mmCIF file of C-alpha atoms in Angstrom:
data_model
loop_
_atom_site.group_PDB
_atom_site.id
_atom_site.type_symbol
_atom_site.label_atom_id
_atom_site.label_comp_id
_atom_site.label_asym_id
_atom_site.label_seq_id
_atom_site.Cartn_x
_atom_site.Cartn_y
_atom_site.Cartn_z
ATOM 1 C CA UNK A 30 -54.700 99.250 126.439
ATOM 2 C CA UNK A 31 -54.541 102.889 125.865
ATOM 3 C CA UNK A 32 -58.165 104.231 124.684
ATOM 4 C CA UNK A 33 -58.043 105.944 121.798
ATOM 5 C CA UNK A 34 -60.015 110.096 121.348
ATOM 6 C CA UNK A 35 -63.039 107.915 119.401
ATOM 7 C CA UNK A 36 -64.048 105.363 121.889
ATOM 8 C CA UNK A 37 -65.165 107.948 124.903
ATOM 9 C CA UNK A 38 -67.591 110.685 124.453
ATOM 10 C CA UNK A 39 -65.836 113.754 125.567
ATOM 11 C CA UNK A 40 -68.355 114.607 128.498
ATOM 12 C CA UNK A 41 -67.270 111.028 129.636
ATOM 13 C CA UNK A 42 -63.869 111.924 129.077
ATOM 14 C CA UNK A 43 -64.290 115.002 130.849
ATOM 15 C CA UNK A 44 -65.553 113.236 134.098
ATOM 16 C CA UNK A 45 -62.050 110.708 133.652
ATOM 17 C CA UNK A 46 -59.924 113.661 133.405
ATOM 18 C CA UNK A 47 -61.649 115.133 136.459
ATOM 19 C CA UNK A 48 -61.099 112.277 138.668
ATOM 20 C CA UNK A 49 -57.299 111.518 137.353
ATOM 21 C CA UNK A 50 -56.384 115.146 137.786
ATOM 22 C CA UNK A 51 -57.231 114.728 141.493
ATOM 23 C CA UNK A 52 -54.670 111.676 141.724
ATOM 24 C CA UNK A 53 -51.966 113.392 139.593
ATOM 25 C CA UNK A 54 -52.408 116.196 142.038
ATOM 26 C CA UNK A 55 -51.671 113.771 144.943
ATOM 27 C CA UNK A 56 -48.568 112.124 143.469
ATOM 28 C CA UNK A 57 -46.898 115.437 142.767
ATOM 29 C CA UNK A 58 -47.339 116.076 146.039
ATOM 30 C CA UNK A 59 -45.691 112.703 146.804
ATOM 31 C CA UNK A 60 -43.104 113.063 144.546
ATOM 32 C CA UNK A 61 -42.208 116.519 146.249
ATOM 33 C CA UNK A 62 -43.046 115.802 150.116
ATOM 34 C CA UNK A 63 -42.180 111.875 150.188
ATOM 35 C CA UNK A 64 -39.976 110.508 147.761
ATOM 36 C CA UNK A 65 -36.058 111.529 148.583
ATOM 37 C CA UNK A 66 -34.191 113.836 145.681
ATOM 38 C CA UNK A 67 -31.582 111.072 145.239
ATOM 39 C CA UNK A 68 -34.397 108.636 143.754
ATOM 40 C CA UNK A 69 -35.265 111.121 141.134
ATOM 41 C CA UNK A 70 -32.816 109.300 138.446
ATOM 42 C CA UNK A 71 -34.355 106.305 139.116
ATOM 43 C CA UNK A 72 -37.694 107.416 138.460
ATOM 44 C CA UNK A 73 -36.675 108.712 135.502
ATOM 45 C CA UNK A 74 -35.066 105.392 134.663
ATOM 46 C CA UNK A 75 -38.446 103.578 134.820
ATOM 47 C CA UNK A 76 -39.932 106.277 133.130
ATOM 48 C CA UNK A 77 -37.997 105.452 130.155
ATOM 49 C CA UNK A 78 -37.868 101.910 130.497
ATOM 50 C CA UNK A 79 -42.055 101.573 130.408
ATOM 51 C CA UNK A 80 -42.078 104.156 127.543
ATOM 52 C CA UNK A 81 -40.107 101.734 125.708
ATOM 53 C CA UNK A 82 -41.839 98.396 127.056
ATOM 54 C CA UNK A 83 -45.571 99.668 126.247
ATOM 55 C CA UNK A 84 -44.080 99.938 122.550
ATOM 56 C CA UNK A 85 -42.841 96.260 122.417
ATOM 57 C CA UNK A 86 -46.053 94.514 122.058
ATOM 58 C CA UNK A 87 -45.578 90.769 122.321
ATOM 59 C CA UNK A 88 -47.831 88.098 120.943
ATOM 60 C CA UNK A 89 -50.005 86.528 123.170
ATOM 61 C CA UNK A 90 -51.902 83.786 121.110
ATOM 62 C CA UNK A 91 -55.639 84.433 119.309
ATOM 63 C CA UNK A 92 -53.986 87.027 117.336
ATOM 64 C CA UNK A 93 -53.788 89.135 119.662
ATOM 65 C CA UNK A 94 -50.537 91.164 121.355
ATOM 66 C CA UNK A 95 -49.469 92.872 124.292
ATOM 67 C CA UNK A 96 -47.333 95.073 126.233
ATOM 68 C CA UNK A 97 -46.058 95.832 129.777
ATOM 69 C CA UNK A 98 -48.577 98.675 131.368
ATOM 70 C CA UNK A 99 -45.650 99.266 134.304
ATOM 71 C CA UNK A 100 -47.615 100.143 136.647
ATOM 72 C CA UNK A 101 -47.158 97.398 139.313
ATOM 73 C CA UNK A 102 -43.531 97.472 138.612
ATOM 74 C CA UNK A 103 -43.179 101.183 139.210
ATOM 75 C CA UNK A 104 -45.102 101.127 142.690
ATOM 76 C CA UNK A 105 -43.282 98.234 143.955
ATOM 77 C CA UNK A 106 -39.872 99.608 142.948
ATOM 78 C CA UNK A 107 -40.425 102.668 144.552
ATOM 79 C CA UNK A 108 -42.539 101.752 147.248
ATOM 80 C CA UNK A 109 -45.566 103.794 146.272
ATOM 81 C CA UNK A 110 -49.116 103.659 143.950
ATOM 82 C CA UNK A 111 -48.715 107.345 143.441
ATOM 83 C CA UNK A 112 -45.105 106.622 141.821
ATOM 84 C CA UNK A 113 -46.971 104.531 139.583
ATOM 85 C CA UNK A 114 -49.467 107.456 138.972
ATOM 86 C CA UNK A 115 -46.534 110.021 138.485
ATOM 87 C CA UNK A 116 -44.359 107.704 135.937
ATOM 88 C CA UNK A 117 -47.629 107.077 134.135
ATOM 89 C CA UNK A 118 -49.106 110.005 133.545
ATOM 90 C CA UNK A 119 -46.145 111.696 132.113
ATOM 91 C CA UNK A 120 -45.337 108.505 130.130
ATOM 92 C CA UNK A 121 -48.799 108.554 128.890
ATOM 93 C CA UNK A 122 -48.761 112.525 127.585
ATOM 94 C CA UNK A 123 -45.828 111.747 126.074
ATOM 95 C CA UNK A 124 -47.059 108.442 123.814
ATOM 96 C CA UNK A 125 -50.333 110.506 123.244
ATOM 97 C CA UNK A 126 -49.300 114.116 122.715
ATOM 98 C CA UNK A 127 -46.366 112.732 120.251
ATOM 99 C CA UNK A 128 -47.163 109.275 119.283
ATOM 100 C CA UNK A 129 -50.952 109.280 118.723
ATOM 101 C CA UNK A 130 -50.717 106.190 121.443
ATOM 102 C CA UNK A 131 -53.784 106.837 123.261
ATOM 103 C CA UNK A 132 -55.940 109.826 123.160
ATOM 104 C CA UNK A 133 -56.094 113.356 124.510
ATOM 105 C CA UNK A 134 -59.390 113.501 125.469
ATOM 106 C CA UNK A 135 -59.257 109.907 126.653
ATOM 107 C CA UNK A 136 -55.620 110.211 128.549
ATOM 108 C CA UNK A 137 -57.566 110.975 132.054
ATOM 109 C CA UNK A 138 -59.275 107.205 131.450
ATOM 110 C CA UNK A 139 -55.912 105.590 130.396
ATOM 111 C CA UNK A 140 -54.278 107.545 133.242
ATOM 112 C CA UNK A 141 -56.961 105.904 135.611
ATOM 113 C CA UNK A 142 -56.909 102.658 134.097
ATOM 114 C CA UNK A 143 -52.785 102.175 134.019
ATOM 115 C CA UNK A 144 -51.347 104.455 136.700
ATOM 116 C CA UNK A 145 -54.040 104.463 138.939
ATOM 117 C CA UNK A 146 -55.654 101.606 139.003
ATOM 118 C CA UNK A 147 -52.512 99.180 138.069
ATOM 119 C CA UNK A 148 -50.318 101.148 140.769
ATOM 120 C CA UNK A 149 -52.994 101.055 143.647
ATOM 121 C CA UNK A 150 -53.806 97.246 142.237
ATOM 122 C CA UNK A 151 -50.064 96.527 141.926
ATOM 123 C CA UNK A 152 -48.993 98.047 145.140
ATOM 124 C CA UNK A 153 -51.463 96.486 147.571
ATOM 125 C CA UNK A 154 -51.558 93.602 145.542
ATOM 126 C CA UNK A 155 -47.713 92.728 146.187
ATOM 127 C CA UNK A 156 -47.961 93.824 150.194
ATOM 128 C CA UNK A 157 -51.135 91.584 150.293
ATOM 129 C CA UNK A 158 -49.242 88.548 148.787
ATOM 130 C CA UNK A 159 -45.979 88.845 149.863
ATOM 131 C CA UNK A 160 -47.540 88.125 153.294
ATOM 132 C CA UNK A 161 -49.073 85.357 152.105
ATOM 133 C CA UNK A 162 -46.387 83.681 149.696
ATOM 134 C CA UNK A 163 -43.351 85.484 151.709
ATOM 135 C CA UNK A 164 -41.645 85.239 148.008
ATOM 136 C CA UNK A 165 -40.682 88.480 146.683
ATOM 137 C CA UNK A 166 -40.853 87.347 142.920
ATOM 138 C CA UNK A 167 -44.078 85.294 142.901
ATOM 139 C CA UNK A 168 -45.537 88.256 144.885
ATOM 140 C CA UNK A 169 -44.815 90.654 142.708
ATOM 141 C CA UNK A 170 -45.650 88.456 139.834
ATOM 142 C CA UNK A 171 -49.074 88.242 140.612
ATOM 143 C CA UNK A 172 -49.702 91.643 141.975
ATOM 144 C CA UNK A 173 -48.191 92.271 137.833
ATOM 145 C CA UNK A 174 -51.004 89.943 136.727
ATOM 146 C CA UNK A 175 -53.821 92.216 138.750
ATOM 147 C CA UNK A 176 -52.362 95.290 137.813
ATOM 148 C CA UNK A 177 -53.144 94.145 134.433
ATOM 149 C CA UNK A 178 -56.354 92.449 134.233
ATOM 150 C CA UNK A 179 -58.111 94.516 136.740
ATOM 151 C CA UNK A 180 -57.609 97.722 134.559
ATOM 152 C CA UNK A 181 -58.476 96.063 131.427
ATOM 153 C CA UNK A 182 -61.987 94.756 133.169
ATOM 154 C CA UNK A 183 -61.942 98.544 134.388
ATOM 155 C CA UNK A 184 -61.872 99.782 131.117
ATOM 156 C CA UNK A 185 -64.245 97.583 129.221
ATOM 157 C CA UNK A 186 -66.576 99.298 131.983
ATOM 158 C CA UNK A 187 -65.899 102.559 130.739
ATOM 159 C CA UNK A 188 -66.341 101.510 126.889
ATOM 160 C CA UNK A 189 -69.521 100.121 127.775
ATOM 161 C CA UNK A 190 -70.774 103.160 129.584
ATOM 162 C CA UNK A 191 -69.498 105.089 126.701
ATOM 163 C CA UNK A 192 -71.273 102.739 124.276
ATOM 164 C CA UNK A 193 -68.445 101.238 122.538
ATOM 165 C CA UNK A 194 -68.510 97.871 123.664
ATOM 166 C CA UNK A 195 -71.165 95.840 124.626
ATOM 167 C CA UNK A 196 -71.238 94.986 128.219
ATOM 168 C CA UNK A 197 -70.519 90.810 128.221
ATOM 169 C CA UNK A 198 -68.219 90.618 124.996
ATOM 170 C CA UNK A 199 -66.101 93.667 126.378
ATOM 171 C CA UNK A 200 -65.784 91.993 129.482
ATOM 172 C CA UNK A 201 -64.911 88.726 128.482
ATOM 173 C CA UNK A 202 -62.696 90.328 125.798
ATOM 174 C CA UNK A 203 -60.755 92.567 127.667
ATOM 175 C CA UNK A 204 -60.696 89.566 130.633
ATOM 176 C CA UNK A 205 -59.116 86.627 127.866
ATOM 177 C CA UNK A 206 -56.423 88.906 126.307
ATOM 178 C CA UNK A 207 -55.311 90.878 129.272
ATOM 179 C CA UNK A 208 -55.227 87.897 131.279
ATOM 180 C CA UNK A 209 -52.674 86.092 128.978
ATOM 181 C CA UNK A 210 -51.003 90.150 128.389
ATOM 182 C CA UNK A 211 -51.071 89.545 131.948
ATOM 183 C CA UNK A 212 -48.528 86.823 131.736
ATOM 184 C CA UNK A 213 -46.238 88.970 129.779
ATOM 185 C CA UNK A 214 -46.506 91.535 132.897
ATOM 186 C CA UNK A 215 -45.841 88.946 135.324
ATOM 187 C CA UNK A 216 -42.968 87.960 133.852
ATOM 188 C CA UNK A 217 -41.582 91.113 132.981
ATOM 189 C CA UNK A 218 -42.167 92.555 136.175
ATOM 190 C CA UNK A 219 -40.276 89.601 138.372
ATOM 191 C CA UNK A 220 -37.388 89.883 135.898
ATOM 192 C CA UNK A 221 -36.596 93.715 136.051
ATOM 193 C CA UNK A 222 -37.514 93.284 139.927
ATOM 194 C CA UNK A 223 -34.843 90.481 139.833
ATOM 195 C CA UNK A 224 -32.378 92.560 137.720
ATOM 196 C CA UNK A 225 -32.571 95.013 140.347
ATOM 197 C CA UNK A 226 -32.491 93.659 143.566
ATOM 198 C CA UNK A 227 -29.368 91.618 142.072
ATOM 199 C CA UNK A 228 -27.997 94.819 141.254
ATOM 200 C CA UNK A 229 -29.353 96.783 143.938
ATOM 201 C CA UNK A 230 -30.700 95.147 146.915
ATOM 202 C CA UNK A 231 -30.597 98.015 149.026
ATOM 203 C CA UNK A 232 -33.490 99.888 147.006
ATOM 204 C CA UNK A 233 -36.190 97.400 147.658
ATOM 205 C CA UNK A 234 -35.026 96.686 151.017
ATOM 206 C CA UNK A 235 -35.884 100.262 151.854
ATOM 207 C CA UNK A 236 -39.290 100.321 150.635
ATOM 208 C CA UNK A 237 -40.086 97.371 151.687
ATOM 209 C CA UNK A 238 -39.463 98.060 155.047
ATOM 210 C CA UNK A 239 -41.667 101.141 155.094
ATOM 211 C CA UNK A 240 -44.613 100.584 153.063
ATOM 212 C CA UNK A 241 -46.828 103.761 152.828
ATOM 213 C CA UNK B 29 -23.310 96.093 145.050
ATOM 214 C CA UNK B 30 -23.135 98.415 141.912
ATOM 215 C CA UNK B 31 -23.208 102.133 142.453
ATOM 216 C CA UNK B 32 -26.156 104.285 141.277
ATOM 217 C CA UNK B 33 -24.567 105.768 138.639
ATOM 218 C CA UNK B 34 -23.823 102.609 136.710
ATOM 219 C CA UNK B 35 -27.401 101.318 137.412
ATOM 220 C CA UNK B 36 -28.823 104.797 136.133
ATOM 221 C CA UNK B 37 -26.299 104.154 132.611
ATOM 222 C CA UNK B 38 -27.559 100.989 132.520
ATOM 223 C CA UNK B 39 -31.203 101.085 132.902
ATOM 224 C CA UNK B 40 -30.505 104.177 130.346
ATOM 225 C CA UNK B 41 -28.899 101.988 127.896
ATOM 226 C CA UNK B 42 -31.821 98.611 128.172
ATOM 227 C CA UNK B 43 -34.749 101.130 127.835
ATOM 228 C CA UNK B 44 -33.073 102.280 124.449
ATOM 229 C CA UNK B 45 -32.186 98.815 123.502
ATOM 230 C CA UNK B 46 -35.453 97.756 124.428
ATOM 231 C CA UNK B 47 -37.351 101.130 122.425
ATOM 232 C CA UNK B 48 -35.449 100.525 119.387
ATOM 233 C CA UNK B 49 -35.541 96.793 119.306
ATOM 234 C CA UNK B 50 -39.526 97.264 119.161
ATOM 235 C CA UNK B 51 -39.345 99.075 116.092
ATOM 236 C CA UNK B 52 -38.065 95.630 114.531
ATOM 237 C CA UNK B 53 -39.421 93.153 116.266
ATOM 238 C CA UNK B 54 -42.667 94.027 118.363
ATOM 239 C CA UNK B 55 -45.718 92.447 117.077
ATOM 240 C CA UNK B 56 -48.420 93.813 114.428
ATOM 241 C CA UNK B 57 -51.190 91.557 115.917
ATOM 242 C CA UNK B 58 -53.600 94.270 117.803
ATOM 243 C CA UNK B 59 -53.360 94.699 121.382
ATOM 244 C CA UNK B 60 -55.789 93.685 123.930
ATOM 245 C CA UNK B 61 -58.333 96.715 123.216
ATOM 246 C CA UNK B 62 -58.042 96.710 120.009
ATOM 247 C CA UNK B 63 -58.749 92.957 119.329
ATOM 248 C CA UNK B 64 -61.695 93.396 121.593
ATOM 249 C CA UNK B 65 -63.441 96.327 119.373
ATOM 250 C CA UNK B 66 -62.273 93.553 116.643
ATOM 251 C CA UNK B 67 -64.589 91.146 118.045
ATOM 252 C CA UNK B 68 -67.245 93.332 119.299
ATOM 253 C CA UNK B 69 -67.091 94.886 115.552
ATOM 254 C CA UNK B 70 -67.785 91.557 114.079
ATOM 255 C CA UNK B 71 -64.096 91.505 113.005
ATOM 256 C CA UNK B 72 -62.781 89.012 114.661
ATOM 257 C CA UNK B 73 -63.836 86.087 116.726
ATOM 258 C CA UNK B 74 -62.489 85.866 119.889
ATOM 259 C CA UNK B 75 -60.174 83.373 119.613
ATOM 260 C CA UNK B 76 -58.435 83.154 116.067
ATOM 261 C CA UNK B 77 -56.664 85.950 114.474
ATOM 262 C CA UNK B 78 -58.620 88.897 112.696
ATOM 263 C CA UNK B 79 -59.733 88.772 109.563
ATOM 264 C CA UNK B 80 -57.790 89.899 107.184
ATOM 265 C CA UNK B 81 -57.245 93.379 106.244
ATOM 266 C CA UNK B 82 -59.841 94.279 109.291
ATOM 267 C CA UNK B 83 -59.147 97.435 111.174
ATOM 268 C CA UNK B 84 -60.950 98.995 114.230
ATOM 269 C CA UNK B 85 -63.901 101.618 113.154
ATOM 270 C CA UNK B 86 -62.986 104.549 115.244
ATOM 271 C CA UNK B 87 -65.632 106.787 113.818
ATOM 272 C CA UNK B 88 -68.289 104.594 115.320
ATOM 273 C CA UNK B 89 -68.573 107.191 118.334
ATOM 274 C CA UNK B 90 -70.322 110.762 117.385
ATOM 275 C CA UNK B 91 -69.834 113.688 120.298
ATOM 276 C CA UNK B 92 -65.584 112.469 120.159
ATOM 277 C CA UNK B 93 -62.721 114.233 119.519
ATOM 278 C CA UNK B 94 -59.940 113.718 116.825
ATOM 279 C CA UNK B 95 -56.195 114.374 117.455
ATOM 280 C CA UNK B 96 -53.190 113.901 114.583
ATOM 281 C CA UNK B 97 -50.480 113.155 116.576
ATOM 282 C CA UNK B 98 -47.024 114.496 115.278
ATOM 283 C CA UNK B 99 -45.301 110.952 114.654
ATOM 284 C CA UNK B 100 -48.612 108.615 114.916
ATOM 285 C CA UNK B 101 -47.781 105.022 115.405
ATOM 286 C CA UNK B 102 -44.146 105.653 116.153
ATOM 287 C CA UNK B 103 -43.191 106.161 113.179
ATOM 288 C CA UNK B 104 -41.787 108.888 110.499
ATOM 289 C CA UNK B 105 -43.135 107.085 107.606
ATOM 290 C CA UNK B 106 -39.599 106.392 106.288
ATOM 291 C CA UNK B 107 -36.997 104.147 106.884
ATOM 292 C CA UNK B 108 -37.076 101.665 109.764
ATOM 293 C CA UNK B 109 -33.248 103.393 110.811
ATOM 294 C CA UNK B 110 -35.589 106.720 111.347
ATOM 295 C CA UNK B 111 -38.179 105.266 113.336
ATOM 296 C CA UNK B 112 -35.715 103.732 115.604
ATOM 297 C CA UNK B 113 -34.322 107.345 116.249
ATOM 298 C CA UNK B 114 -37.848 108.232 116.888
ATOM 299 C CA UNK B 115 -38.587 105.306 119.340
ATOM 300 C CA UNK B 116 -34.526 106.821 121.132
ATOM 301 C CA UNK B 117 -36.124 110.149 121.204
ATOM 302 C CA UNK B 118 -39.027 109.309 122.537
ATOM 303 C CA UNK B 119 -37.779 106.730 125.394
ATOM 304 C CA UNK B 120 -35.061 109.347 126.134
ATOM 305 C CA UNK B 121 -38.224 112.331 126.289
ATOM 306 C CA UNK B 122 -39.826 110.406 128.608
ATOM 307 C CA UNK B 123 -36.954 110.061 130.619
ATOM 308 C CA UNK B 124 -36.085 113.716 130.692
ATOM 309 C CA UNK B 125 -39.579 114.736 131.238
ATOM 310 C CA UNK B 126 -39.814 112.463 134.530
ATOM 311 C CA UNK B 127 -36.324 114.033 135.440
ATOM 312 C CA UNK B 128 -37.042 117.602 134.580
ATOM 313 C CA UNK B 129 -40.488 117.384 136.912
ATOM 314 C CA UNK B 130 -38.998 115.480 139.316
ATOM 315 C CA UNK B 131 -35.951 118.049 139.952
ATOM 316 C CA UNK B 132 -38.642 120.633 139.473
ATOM 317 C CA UNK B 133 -40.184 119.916 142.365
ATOM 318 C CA UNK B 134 -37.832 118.624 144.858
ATOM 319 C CA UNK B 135 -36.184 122.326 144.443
ATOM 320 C CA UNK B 136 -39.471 123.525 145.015
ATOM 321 C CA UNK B 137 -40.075 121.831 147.910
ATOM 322 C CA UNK B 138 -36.786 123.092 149.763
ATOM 323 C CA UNK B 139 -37.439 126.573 148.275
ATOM 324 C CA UNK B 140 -40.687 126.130 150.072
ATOM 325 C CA UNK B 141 -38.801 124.761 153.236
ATOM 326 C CA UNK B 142 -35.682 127.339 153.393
#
């Protein structure tokens, strides 16, 4: 899902920037007032590990593929949306500075769209359904599933305002693939999450019992 | 209970398997976005495969900006062996990058504090 330089007029891309810059600015400052030093590795871990997901695109059926976005998992591991926004950003400068994976101009909308949106959509989401489902897995599962969709709907918006898509086709577009890509979150999501509360129950445990 | 160190090595090691196993076995299909500007391009209908040999028009914007990215598409345009170094590389960039900020600050912060 990561918008390429030709899709967004740079005055549009401008305003994106503008608007992600202001949350980047906000998770540094998380990262430097609330998150403890001794979670930095771990971070860093999940940095790499969603640099490496977004590359493994999956199929997902009507010739289409996907890939993890991360941005669920990231929040809910480390108990924050701006964790999401931190990991992302400087996953997606990497992939778009180096890899062509997104553009430059259009990194502030991809920012938006995956750390923003997917960590404050992925965050919330998994608070709002754990109380509801009290399972750790299926909450975070679906809050995965939202964190996926919800951006992609999010950024057929954008293409539309930019002219790229048309409004109804981007929608349900974007809507049909990222909601079976969505699956492929899900999934992914509840198994790392698995993997390390097997491993680690202790880090969840923490977050979980101070949600910010 | 394992200790952080051998969850940080681990995590370490299944983000490179993971980075280089995508350089064999990831899908070609187009992703999400791109198999909507398929369909939305006439390319494609929404729920078979595109046509063949159809690629997104990415000139279909004027007023936008063109970048050449260094190793576009994750790959060096050689052998498979190379791109997998690439795809270590760049999974292990990401993690330093994350690290280097992330020390960055916190040392800031009790600079700041002391």
């Amino acid at each position: 899902m990561h918008i390429p330089d030709s899709f967004l007029p740079i005055p549009q891309a401008v305003v994106y920037w503008l608007i992600a810059l202001v949350f980047i600015a906000l998770a540094l400052r998380w990262v430097r007032k609330e998150m403890s030093e001794e979670k930095v590795p771990l971070v860093a871990v999940l940095a790499a590990g969603v640099f490496a997901l977004q590359a493994f695109n999956i199929p997902v059926m009507m010739g289409t593929s996907g890939h993890l976005l991360g941005g669920a998992l990231v929040a809910i591991v480390l108990g924050s949306p701006f964790a999401a926004v931190f990991v992302l950003s400087l996953v997606l400068i990497v992939q778009g500075v180096l890899f062509g994976d997104g553009g430059l101009t259009t990194m502030g909308a991809n920012i938006i769209n995956m750390g923003v949106i997917g960590g404050f959509v992925g965050y919330y989401g998994y608070y709002g359904l754990l109380s509801l489902t009290k399972s750790r897995f299926a909450s975070a599962a679906g809050a995965a599933w939202l964190a996926c969709i919800i951006p992609a709907l999010a950024a057929a918006l954008e293409l539309t305002a930019a002219g790229t898509f048309p409004l109804v086709p981007g929608l349900i577009g974007m809507g049909i693939y990222h909601a079976l890509i969505g699956v492929v979150e899900a999934a992914i999501t509840a198994v790392v999450l698995g993997l390390i509360v097997s491993a680690r129950p202790d880090i969840l445990e923490r977050v979980e019992g101070a949600p910010t | 209970m394992i200790s952080t160190r051998v969850l940080i090595a681990a995590g370490i090691a299944l983000a490179l398997v993971v980075g280089i196993g995508a350089v064999f076995f990831a899908s070609s299909d187009p992703d999400g976005l791109d198999s909507t500007a398929l369909v939305t391009q006439g390319q494609k209908e929404l729920t078979q495969p595109a046509n063949p040999g159809a690629a997104v028009d990415g000139a279909a914007l004027p007023g936008t900006f063109e970048y050449s990215a260094p190793f576009a598409e994750y790959t060096l345009g050689g052998s498979k062996l190379a791109d997998a170094g690439l795809m270590a590389a760049g999974t292990l960039l990401a993690l330093i990058a994350v690290l280097g900020i992330g020390r960055g600050l916190k040392a800031f912060n009790r600079s700041r504090s002391s």
